[in-house]
Amino acid sequence: MPSTTEARIAFRKYFSWYWFPTIGSIVWIGTLLSLLITWFATGSPLYGGMGRRGQYIPYISNIGADFLKPLFITGSCITAICFVLSLFGARWLRHRGRILPNTSTRQKILSIVSIVGAIIGGLGLILLAIFDTHRYSVLHRIFLAVFCGGVLVSALGTVLEYWGLERNYSKTSRALTISMWTKLVFFFIELGLAVAFGVLMTNRINNAAAVVEWVLGILFTGYLLSFNLDLIPATRSRTGQFKDMELARPVSTSEEPMTARSTPSEAVVG
């Protein structure tokens, strides 16, 4: 019979934290595609006051405020919950030493900031779906800003945390380096598009703003999926395995010391 440890590792291959970014990204892109396909299939209708504004490309929320509103709310809720749990999972697994742990208090604080930002952004996403743009236009725009702001704060905290981690583990974990650069690229692209979206909306260039919003929504799927780079290695690790990883450089006096006694097998995982 397999040992308890072997059974636990086998279980993690089929049910682990990496399921949250996977499910969240599938649900989110599925929601967006359902809205878009429905719009095309119904003859590309003009919702609300789109015609009066000279708008022929709908915002995501224009379609989500129509008869597909229950789908939009459900997809937004599942995505928001999975987004928060993906970040919480990374924090928990680092604390348990099942993936590369934080090496300073500053990194832990940045991780908490990213989780708080995700919670704020997730609540914004749920509320903007509930308070749709047709019936509650002012509230909808407020919650849209909350969603964008929360996600950007969360992404910035994550990028800064991973920047510090990558400096410490660059010689022992190529996966961490790839994850850090992936999130950094997504952050700058999403930031640039969010600014462009705000400027276009303010100037009522609605068709261009709608295109930017759809691109932002689709790219969020990729950002959510990028957490699999961090969470999937936990399916092959045990508690405390990475707590003694060899650092790429000595930690400063302001950082928490770590003992450098990693094994060759540990140094290539993660």
PDB file of C-alpha atoms in Angstrom:
ATOM      1  CA  MET A   1       0.000   0.000   0.000  1.00  0.00           C
ATOM      2  CA  PRO A   2       1.258   3.528  -0.714  1.00  0.00           C
ATOM      3  CA  SER A   3       2.520   5.559   2.229  1.00  0.00           C
ATOM      4  CA  THR A   4       0.589   8.534   3.599  1.00  0.00           C
ATOM      5  CA  THR A   5       3.055  10.933   1.971  1.00  0.00           C
ATOM      6  CA  GLU A   6       2.740   9.231  -1.422  1.00  0.00           C
ATOM      7  CA  ALA A   7      -1.066   9.282  -1.159  1.00  0.00           C
ATOM      8  CA  ARG A   8      -1.021  12.986  -0.260  1.00  0.00           C
ATOM      9  CA  ILE A   9       1.215  13.846  -3.223  1.00  0.00           C
ATOM     10  CA  ALA A  10      -0.989  11.801  -5.567  1.00  0.00           C
ATOM     11  CA  PHE A  11      -4.074  13.628  -4.255  1.00  0.00           C
ATOM     12  CA  ARG A  12      -2.425  17.013  -4.903  1.00  0.00           C
ATOM     13  CA  LYS A  13      -1.964  16.151  -8.565  1.00  0.00           C
ATOM     14  CA  TYR A  14      -5.736  16.062  -8.993  1.00  0.00           C
ATOM     15  CA  PHE A  15      -6.895  18.595  -6.408  1.00  0.00           C
ATOM     16  CA  SER A  16      -4.631  21.459  -5.447  1.00  0.00           C
ATOM     17  CA  TRP A  17      -4.419  25.249  -5.328  1.00  0.00           C
ATOM     18  CA  TYR A  18      -3.631  25.463  -9.039  1.00  0.00           C
ATOM     19  CA  TRP A  19      -7.259  24.584  -9.740  1.00  0.00           C
ATOM     20  CA  PHE A  20      -8.346  28.082  -8.697  1.00  0.00           C
ATOM     21  CA  PRO A  21      -6.519  30.071 -11.414  1.00  0.00           C
ATOM     22  CA  THR A  22      -7.391  27.324 -13.902  1.00  0.00           C
ATOM     23  CA  ILE A  23     -11.120  27.337 -13.115  1.00  0.00           C
ATOM     24  CA  GLY A  24     -11.226  31.123 -12.792  1.00  0.00           C
ATOM     25  CA  SER A  25      -9.592  31.701 -16.177  1.00  0.00           C
ATOM     26  CA  ILE A  26     -11.817  29.127 -17.916  1.00  0.00           C
ATOM     27  CA  VAL A  27     -14.981  30.616 -16.405  1.00  0.00           C
ATOM     28  CA  TRP A  28     -13.938  34.189 -17.210  1.00  0.00           C
ATOM     29  CA  ILE A  29     -12.987  33.591 -20.848  1.00  0.00           C
ATOM     30  CA  GLY A  30     -16.087  31.411 -21.214  1.00  0.00           C
ATOM     31  CA  THR A  31     -18.252  34.245 -19.899  1.00  0.00           C
ATOM     32  CA  LEU A  32     -16.689  36.779 -22.263  1.00  0.00           C
ATOM     33  CA  LEU A  33     -17.020  34.485 -25.269  1.00  0.00           C
ATOM     34  CA  SER A  34     -20.641  33.698 -24.388  1.00  0.00           C
ATOM     35  CA  LEU A  35     -21.479  37.399 -24.258  1.00  0.00           C
ATOM     36  CA  LEU A  36     -19.654  38.127 -27.519  1.00  0.00           C
ATOM     37  CA  ILE A  37     -21.090  35.156 -29.425  1.00  0.00           C
ATOM     38  CA  THR A  38     -24.595  35.981 -28.222  1.00  0.00           C
ATOM     39  CA  TRP A  39     -24.207  39.555 -29.453  1.00  0.00           C
ATOM     40  CA  PHE A  40     -23.143  38.345 -32.903  1.00  0.00           C
ATOM     41  CA  ALA A  41     -25.797  35.613 -33.022  1.00  0.00           C
ATOM     42  CA  THR A  42     -28.620  38.044 -32.204  1.00  0.00           C
ATOM     43  CA  GLY A  43     -27.716  40.393 -35.039  1.00  0.00           C
ATOM     44  CA  SER A  44     -25.302  42.725 -33.222  1.00  0.00           C
ATOM     45  CA  PRO A  45     -28.022  44.802 -31.535  1.00  0.00           C
ATOM     46  CA  LEU A  46     -27.446  48.301 -30.159  1.00  0.00           C
ATOM     47  CA  TYR A  47     -28.071  48.310 -26.407  1.00  0.00           C
ATOM     48  CA  GLY A  48     -29.490  51.243 -24.474  1.00  0.00           C
ATOM     49  CA  GLY A  49     -28.355  54.543 -25.913  1.00  0.00           C
ATOM     50  CA  MET A  50     -25.577  53.145 -28.105  1.00  0.00           C
ATOM     51  CA  GLY A  51     -27.200  54.429 -31.300  1.00  0.00           C
ATOM     52  CA  ARG A  52     -27.517  57.971 -29.995  1.00  0.00           C
ATOM     53  CA  ARG A  53     -23.827  58.002 -29.077  1.00  0.00           C
ATOM     54  CA  GLY A  54     -22.751  56.689 -32.471  1.00  0.00           C
ATOM     55  CA  GLN A  55     -21.565  53.504 -30.781  1.00  0.00           C
ATOM     56  CA  TYR A  56     -21.832  50.201 -32.613  1.00  0.00           C
ATOM     57  CA  ILE A  57     -19.335  48.108 -30.595  1.00  0.00           C
ATOM     58  CA  PRO A  58     -20.805  47.281 -27.146  1.00  0.00           C
ATOM     59  CA  TYR A  59     -18.943  47.322 -23.879  1.00  0.00           C
ATOM     60  CA  ILE A  60     -18.812  44.023 -22.018  1.00  0.00           C
ATOM     61  CA  SER A  61     -21.286  45.478 -19.535  1.00  0.00           C
ATOM     62  CA  ASN A  62     -23.716  46.505 -22.307  1.00  0.00           C
ATOM     63  CA  ILE A  63     -24.270  42.861 -23.199  1.00  0.00           C
ATOM     64  CA  GLY A  64     -24.007  41.739 -19.570  1.00  0.00           C
ATOM     65  CA  ALA A  65     -26.849  44.078 -18.585  1.00  0.00           C
ATOM     66  CA  ASP A  66     -29.300  42.407 -20.976  1.00  0.00           C
ATOM     67  CA  PHE A  67     -30.916  38.960 -20.671  1.00  0.00           C
ATOM     68  CA  LEU A  68     -27.490  37.373 -20.021  1.00  0.00           C
ATOM     69  CA  LYS A  69     -27.096  39.296 -16.766  1.00  0.00           C
ATOM     70  CA  PRO A  70     -27.398  36.130 -14.595  1.00  0.00           C
ATOM     71  CA  LEU A  71     -24.541  34.571 -16.579  1.00  0.00           C
ATOM     72  CA  PHE A  72     -22.434  37.725 -16.232  1.00  0.00           C
ATOM     73  CA  ILE A  73     -22.992  37.864 -12.460  1.00  0.00           C
ATOM     74  CA  THR A  74     -22.235  34.162 -12.015  1.00  0.00           C
ATOM     75  CA  GLY A  75     -19.083  34.314 -14.124  1.00  0.00           C
ATOM     76  CA  SER A  76     -17.896  37.448 -12.321  1.00  0.00           C
ATOM     77  CA  CYS A  77     -18.461  35.897  -8.875  1.00  0.00           C
ATOM     78  CA  ILE A  78     -16.594  32.688  -9.696  1.00  0.00           C
ATOM     79  CA  THR A  79     -13.733  34.602 -11.326  1.00  0.00           C
ATOM     80  CA  ALA A  80     -13.394  37.002  -8.385  1.00  0.00           C
ATOM     81  CA  ILE A  81     -13.330  34.177  -5.831  1.00  0.00           C
ATOM     82  CA  CYS A  82     -10.780  32.177  -7.833  1.00  0.00           C
ATOM     83  CA  PHE A  83      -8.588  35.260  -8.274  1.00  0.00           C
ATOM     84  CA  VAL A  84      -8.446  35.887  -4.519  1.00  0.00           C
ATOM     85  CA  LEU A  85      -7.874  32.204  -3.690  1.00  0.00           C
ATOM     86  CA  SER A  86      -5.036  31.989  -6.245  1.00  0.00           C
ATOM     87  CA  LEU A  87      -3.141  34.733  -4.408  1.00  0.00           C
ATOM     88  CA  PHE A  88      -4.035  33.343  -0.992  1.00  0.00           C
ATOM     89  CA  GLY A  89      -2.861  29.910  -2.134  1.00  0.00           C
ATOM     90  CA  ALA A  90       0.526  31.283  -3.168  1.00  0.00           C
ATOM     91  CA  ARG A  91       0.886  33.044   0.224  1.00  0.00           C
ATOM     92  CA  TRP A  92      -0.076  29.894   2.125  1.00  0.00           C
ATOM     93  CA  LEU A  93       2.194  27.596   0.128  1.00  0.00           C
ATOM     94  CA  ARG A  94       5.171  29.946   0.576  1.00  0.00           C
ATOM     95  CA  HIS A  95       4.475  30.053   4.305  1.00  0.00           C
ATOM     96  CA  ARG A  96       4.381  26.248   4.399  1.00  0.00           C
ATOM     97  CA  GLY A  97       7.583  25.925   2.382  1.00  0.00           C
ATOM     98  CA  ARG A  98       5.906  23.963  -0.400  1.00  0.00           C
ATOM     99  CA  ILE A  99       7.005  26.606  -2.932  1.00  0.00           C
ATOM    100  CA  LEU A 100       9.881  29.050  -2.669  1.00  0.00           C
ATOM    101  CA  PRO A 101       9.308  31.016   0.575  1.00  0.00           C
ATOM    102  CA  ASN A 102       9.609  34.739   1.111  1.00  0.00           C
ATOM    103  CA  THR A 103      13.022  35.896   2.305  1.00  0.00           C
ATOM    104  CA  SER A 104      12.054  39.214   3.904  1.00  0.00           C
ATOM    105  CA  THR A 105       9.245  40.841   5.827  1.00  0.00           C
ATOM    106  CA  ARG A 106       8.811  43.312   2.973  1.00  0.00           C
ATOM    107  CA  GLN A 107       7.964  40.481   0.575  1.00  0.00           C
ATOM    108  CA  LYS A 108       5.348  39.128   2.996  1.00  0.00           C
ATOM    109  CA  ILE A 109       3.774  42.583   3.319  1.00  0.00           C
ATOM    110  CA  LEU A 110       3.669  42.941  -0.480  1.00  0.00           C
ATOM    111  CA  SER A 111       1.992  39.536  -0.690  1.00  0.00           C
ATOM    112  CA  ILE A 112      -0.688  40.666   1.773  1.00  0.00           C
ATOM    113  CA  VAL A 113      -1.132  43.923  -0.183  1.00  0.00           C
ATOM    114  CA  SER A 114      -1.696  41.897  -3.358  1.00  0.00           C
ATOM    115  CA  ILE A 115      -4.340  39.771  -1.608  1.00  0.00           C
ATOM    116  CA  VAL A 116      -6.135  42.862  -0.250  1.00  0.00           C
ATOM    117  CA  GLY A 117      -6.017  44.428  -3.728  1.00  0.00           C
ATOM    118  CA  ALA A 118      -7.486  41.243  -5.201  1.00  0.00           C
ATOM    119  CA  ILE A 119     -10.305  41.270  -2.641  1.00  0.00           C
ATOM    120  CA  ILE A 120     -11.126  44.900  -3.467  1.00  0.00           C
ATOM    121  CA  GLY A 121     -10.924  44.221  -7.208  1.00  0.00           C
ATOM    122  CA  GLY A 122     -13.001  41.067  -6.868  1.00  0.00           C
ATOM    123  CA  LEU A 123     -15.735  42.893  -4.967  1.00  0.00           C
ATOM    124  CA  GLY A 124     -15.675  45.597  -7.633  1.00  0.00           C
ATOM    125  CA  LEU A 125     -16.128  42.974 -10.356  1.00  0.00           C
ATOM    126  CA  ILE A 126     -19.081  41.354  -8.587  1.00  0.00           C
ATOM    127  CA  LEU A 127     -20.776  44.681  -7.844  1.00  0.00           C
ATOM    128  CA  LEU A 128     -20.318  46.091 -11.357  1.00  0.00           C
ATOM    129  CA  ALA A 129     -22.043  42.977 -12.694  1.00  0.00           C
ATOM    130  CA  ILE A 130     -24.929  43.365 -10.231  1.00  0.00           C
ATOM    131  CA  PHE A 131     -25.324  47.133 -10.687  1.00  0.00           C
ATOM    132  CA  ASP A 132     -25.452  47.065 -14.471  1.00  0.00           C
ATOM    133  CA  THR A 133     -24.666  49.979 -16.743  1.00  0.00           C
ATOM    134  CA  HIS A 134     -28.255  50.371 -18.012  1.00  0.00           C
ATOM    135  CA  ARG A 135     -30.041  50.752 -14.651  1.00  0.00           C
ATOM    136  CA  TYR A 136     -27.269  52.005 -12.355  1.00  0.00           C
ATOM    137  CA  SER A 137     -24.830  53.760 -14.679  1.00  0.00           C
ATOM    138  CA  VAL A 138     -23.107  55.872 -11.990  1.00  0.00           C
ATOM    139  CA  LEU A 139     -22.648  52.996  -9.539  1.00  0.00           C
ATOM    140  CA  HIS A 140     -21.522  50.753 -12.378  1.00  0.00           C
ATOM    141  CA  ARG A 141     -18.726  53.136 -13.342  1.00  0.00           C
ATOM    142  CA  ILE A 142     -17.641  53.506  -9.719  1.00  0.00           C
ATOM    143  CA  PHE A 143     -17.387  49.740  -9.276  1.00  0.00           C
ATOM    144  CA  LEU A 144     -15.609  49.441 -12.633  1.00  0.00           C
ATOM    145  CA  ALA A 145     -12.972  51.865 -11.330  1.00  0.00           C
ATOM    146  CA  VAL A 146     -12.773  49.868  -8.072  1.00  0.00           C
ATOM    147  CA  PHE A 147     -12.242  46.656 -10.038  1.00  0.00           C
ATOM    148  CA  CYS A 148      -9.499  48.124 -12.233  1.00  0.00           C
ATOM    149  CA  GLY A 149      -7.808  49.845  -9.295  1.00  0.00           C
ATOM    150  CA  GLY A 150      -7.905  46.741  -7.101  1.00  0.00           C
ATOM    151  CA  VAL A 151      -6.468  44.500  -9.816  1.00  0.00           C
ATOM    152  CA  LEU A 152      -3.671  46.973 -10.584  1.00  0.00           C
ATOM    153  CA  VAL A 153      -2.763  47.332  -6.891  1.00  0.00           C
ATOM    154  CA  SER A 154      -2.787  43.553  -6.543  1.00  0.00           C
ATOM    155  CA  ALA A 155      -0.647  43.109  -9.657  1.00  0.00           C
ATOM    156  CA  LEU A 156       1.844  45.759  -8.489  1.00  0.00           C
ATOM    157  CA  GLY A 157       2.180  44.083  -5.087  1.00  0.00           C
ATOM    158  CA  THR A 158       2.682  40.705  -6.743  1.00  0.00           C
ATOM    159  CA  VAL A 159       5.270  42.023  -9.213  1.00  0.00           C
ATOM    160  CA  LEU A 160       7.288  43.746  -6.458  1.00  0.00           C
ATOM    161  CA  GLU A 161       7.131  40.637  -4.273  1.00  0.00           C
ATOM    162  CA  TYR A 162       8.277  38.416  -7.130  1.00  0.00           C
ATOM    163  CA  TRP A 163      11.021  40.890  -8.024  1.00  0.00           C
ATOM    164  CA  GLY A 164      12.527  40.382  -4.576  1.00  0.00           C
ATOM    165  CA  LEU A 165      12.048  36.612  -4.762  1.00  0.00           C
ATOM    166  CA  GLU A 166      13.662  36.417  -8.191  1.00  0.00           C
ATOM    167  CA  ARG A 167      16.749  38.296  -6.942  1.00  0.00           C
ATOM    168  CA  ASN A 168      17.175  35.673  -4.213  1.00  0.00           C
ATOM    169  CA  TYR A 169      16.357  32.535  -6.187  1.00  0.00           C
ATOM    170  CA  SER A 170      17.446  33.387  -9.735  1.00  0.00           C
ATOM    171  CA  LYS A 171      20.195  30.730  -9.679  1.00  0.00           C
ATOM    172  CA  THR A 172      17.945  27.956  -8.425  1.00  0.00           C
ATOM    173  CA  SER A 173      14.544  28.485 -10.036  1.00  0.00           C
ATOM    174  CA  ARG A 174      14.063  29.333 -13.702  1.00  0.00           C
ATOM    175  CA  ALA A 175      10.279  28.934 -13.272  1.00  0.00           C
ATOM    176  CA  LEU A 176      10.220  31.800 -10.764  1.00  0.00           C
ATOM    177  CA  THR A 177      12.103  34.047 -13.191  1.00  0.00           C
ATOM    178  CA  ILE A 178       9.637  33.225 -15.989  1.00  0.00           C
ATOM    179  CA  SER A 179       6.694  33.841 -13.649  1.00  0.00           C
ATOM    180  CA  MET A 180       8.085  37.190 -12.500  1.00  0.00           C
ATOM    181  CA  TRP A 181       8.703  38.503 -16.030  1.00  0.00           C
ATOM    182  CA  THR A 182       5.323  37.223 -17.222  1.00  0.00           C
ATOM    183  CA  LYS A 183       3.520  39.119 -14.464  1.00  0.00           C
ATOM    184  CA  LEU A 184       5.639  42.218 -15.043  1.00  0.00           C
ATOM    185  CA  VAL A 185       4.744  42.295 -18.754  1.00  0.00           C
ATOM    186  CA  PHE A 186       1.058  41.763 -17.987  1.00  0.00           C
ATOM    187  CA  PHE A 187       1.129  44.552 -15.395  1.00  0.00           C
ATOM    188  CA  PHE A 188       2.546  47.158 -17.783  1.00  0.00           C
ATOM    189  CA  ILE A 189       0.234  46.133 -20.628  1.00  0.00           C
ATOM    190  CA  GLU A 190      -2.835  46.166 -18.390  1.00  0.00           C
ATOM    191  CA  LEU A 191      -1.798  49.513 -16.863  1.00  0.00           C
ATOM    192  CA  GLY A 192      -1.326  51.104 -20.287  1.00  0.00           C
ATOM    193  CA  LEU A 193      -4.635  49.761 -21.568  1.00  0.00           C
ATOM    194  CA  ALA A 194      -6.473  50.826 -18.394  1.00  0.00           C
ATOM    195  CA  VAL A 195      -5.194  54.391 -18.807  1.00  0.00           C
ATOM    196  CA  ALA A 196      -6.149  54.352 -22.505  1.00  0.00           C
ATOM    197  CA  PHE A 197      -9.602  53.006 -21.614  1.00  0.00           C
ATOM    198  CA  GLY A 198     -10.157  55.782 -19.080  1.00  0.00           C
ATOM    199  CA  VAL A 199      -9.051  58.497 -21.514  1.00  0.00           C
ATOM    200  CA  LEU A 200     -11.219  57.137 -24.330  1.00  0.00           C
ATOM    201  CA  MET A 201     -14.282  56.848 -22.091  1.00  0.00           C
ATOM    202  CA  THR A 202     -13.792  60.358 -20.731  1.00  0.00           C
ATOM    203  CA  ASN A 203     -13.626  61.728 -24.263  1.00  0.00           C
ATOM    204  CA  ARG A 204     -16.614  59.563 -25.285  1.00  0.00           C
ATOM    205  CA  ILE A 205     -14.707  57.716 -27.982  1.00  0.00           C
ATOM    206  CA  ASN A 206     -16.888  54.745 -27.192  1.00  0.00           C
ATOM    207  CA  ASN A 207     -16.092  52.309 -30.007  1.00  0.00           C
ATOM    208  CA  ALA A 208     -12.357  52.450 -29.354  1.00  0.00           C
ATOM    209  CA  ALA A 209     -12.957  52.293 -25.595  1.00  0.00           C
ATOM    210  CA  ALA A 210     -15.121  49.192 -26.047  1.00  0.00           C
ATOM    211  CA  VAL A 211     -12.389  47.431 -28.045  1.00  0.00           C
ATOM    212  CA  VAL A 212      -9.822  48.265 -25.342  1.00  0.00           C
ATOM    213  CA  GLU A 213     -12.168  46.926 -22.662  1.00  0.00           C
ATOM    214  CA  TRP A 214     -12.572  43.592 -24.466  1.00  0.00           C
ATOM    215  CA  VAL A 215      -8.783  43.311 -24.834  1.00  0.00           C
ATOM    216  CA  LEU A 216      -8.351  44.086 -21.122  1.00  0.00           C
ATOM    217  CA  GLY A 217     -10.877  41.416 -20.217  1.00  0.00           C
ATOM    218  CA  ILE A 218      -9.213  38.771 -22.357  1.00  0.00           C
ATOM    219  CA  LEU A 219      -5.723  39.625 -21.062  1.00  0.00           C
ATOM    220  CA  PHE A 220      -6.952  39.241 -17.482  1.00  0.00           C
ATOM    221  CA  THR A 221      -7.470  35.567 -18.330  1.00  0.00           C
ATOM    222  CA  GLY A 222      -3.763  35.235 -19.121  1.00  0.00           C
ATOM    223  CA  TYR A 223      -2.736  37.030 -15.941  1.00  0.00           C
ATOM    224  CA  LEU A 224      -4.873  34.692 -13.850  1.00  0.00           C
ATOM    225  CA  LEU A 225      -3.403  31.656 -15.618  1.00  0.00           C
ATOM    226  CA  SER A 226       0.147  32.854 -14.887  1.00  0.00           C
ATOM    227  CA  PHE A 227      -0.302  31.830 -11.243  1.00  0.00           C
ATOM    228  CA  ASN A 228      -0.156  28.209 -12.364  1.00  0.00           C
ATOM    229  CA  LEU A 229       3.586  28.749 -12.832  1.00  0.00           C
ATOM    230  CA  ASP A 230       3.786  29.197  -9.059  1.00  0.00           C
ATOM    231  CA  LEU A 231       1.124  26.812  -7.784  1.00  0.00           C
ATOM    232  CA  ILE A 232       1.596  23.677  -9.903  1.00  0.00           C
ATOM    233  CA  PRO A 233       5.058  22.847  -8.397  1.00  0.00           C
ATOM    234  CA  ALA A 234       3.318  22.415  -5.017  1.00  0.00           C
ATOM    235  CA  THR A 235       1.746  19.197  -6.326  1.00  0.00           C
ATOM    236  CA  ARG A 236       5.220  17.613  -6.212  1.00  0.00           C
ATOM    237  CA  SER A 237       6.531  19.081  -2.973  1.00  0.00           C
ATOM    238  CA  ARG A 238       6.208  18.396   0.736  1.00  0.00           C
ATOM    239  CA  THR A 239       5.744  20.814   3.603  1.00  0.00           C
ATOM    240  CA  GLY A 240       8.999  22.618   4.410  1.00  0.00           C
ATOM    241  CA  GLN A 241      10.839  21.307   1.354  1.00  0.00           C
ATOM    242  CA  PHE A 242      11.872  24.747   0.086  1.00  0.00           C
ATOM    243  CA  LYS A 243      12.546  26.496   3.393  1.00  0.00           C
ATOM    244  CA  ASP A 244      16.273  25.845   3.148  1.00  0.00           C
ATOM    245  CA  MET A 245      16.781  26.680  -0.524  1.00  0.00           C
ATOM    246  CA  GLU A 246      20.140  28.154  -1.427  1.00  0.00           C
ATOM    247  CA  LEU A 247      19.901  31.886  -2.106  1.00  0.00           C
ATOM    248  CA  ALA A 248      21.454  33.556  -5.128  1.00  0.00           C
ATOM    249  CA  ARG A 249      22.863  36.328  -2.928  1.00  0.00           C
ATOM    250  CA  PRO A 250      23.260  36.917   0.839  1.00  0.00           C
ATOM    251  CA  VAL A 251      20.262  38.524   2.511  1.00  0.00           C
ATOM    252  CA  SER A 252      20.722  41.980   4.050  1.00  0.00           C
ATOM    253  CA  THR A 253      20.482  42.636   7.769  1.00  0.00           C
ATOM    254  CA  SER A 254      16.905  43.845   7.301  1.00  0.00           C
ATOM    255  CA  GLU A 255      15.872  40.502   5.849  1.00  0.00           C
ATOM    256  CA  GLU A 256      15.163  37.260   7.594  1.00  0.00           C
ATOM    257  CA  PRO A 257      18.154  34.899   7.410  1.00  0.00           C
ATOM    258  CA  MET A 258      17.852  31.550   5.681  1.00  0.00           C
ATOM    259  CA  THR A 259      20.139  28.564   6.011  1.00  0.00           C
ATOM    260  CA  ALA A 260      21.771  27.553   2.713  1.00  0.00           C
ATOM    261  CA  ARG A 261      21.706  23.775   2.650  1.00  0.00           C
ATOM    262  CA  SER A 262      19.549  22.847  -0.332  1.00  0.00           C
ATOM    263  CA  THR A 263      19.915  19.581  -2.112  1.00  0.00           C
ATOM    264  CA  PRO A 264      20.437  19.283  -5.888  1.00  0.00           C
ATOM    265  CA  SER A 265      16.960  17.778  -6.283  1.00  0.00           C
ATOM    266  CA  GLU A 266      15.306  20.740  -4.551  1.00  0.00           C
ATOM    267  CA  ALA A 267      17.222  23.287  -6.551  1.00  0.00           C
ATOM    268  CA  VAL A 268      15.671  22.344  -9.874  1.00  0.00           C
ATOM    269  CA  VAL A 269      12.021  22.208  -8.781  1.00  0.00           C
ATOM    270  CA  GLY A 270       9.632  25.129  -8.806  1.00  0.00           C
TER     271      GLY A 270
END
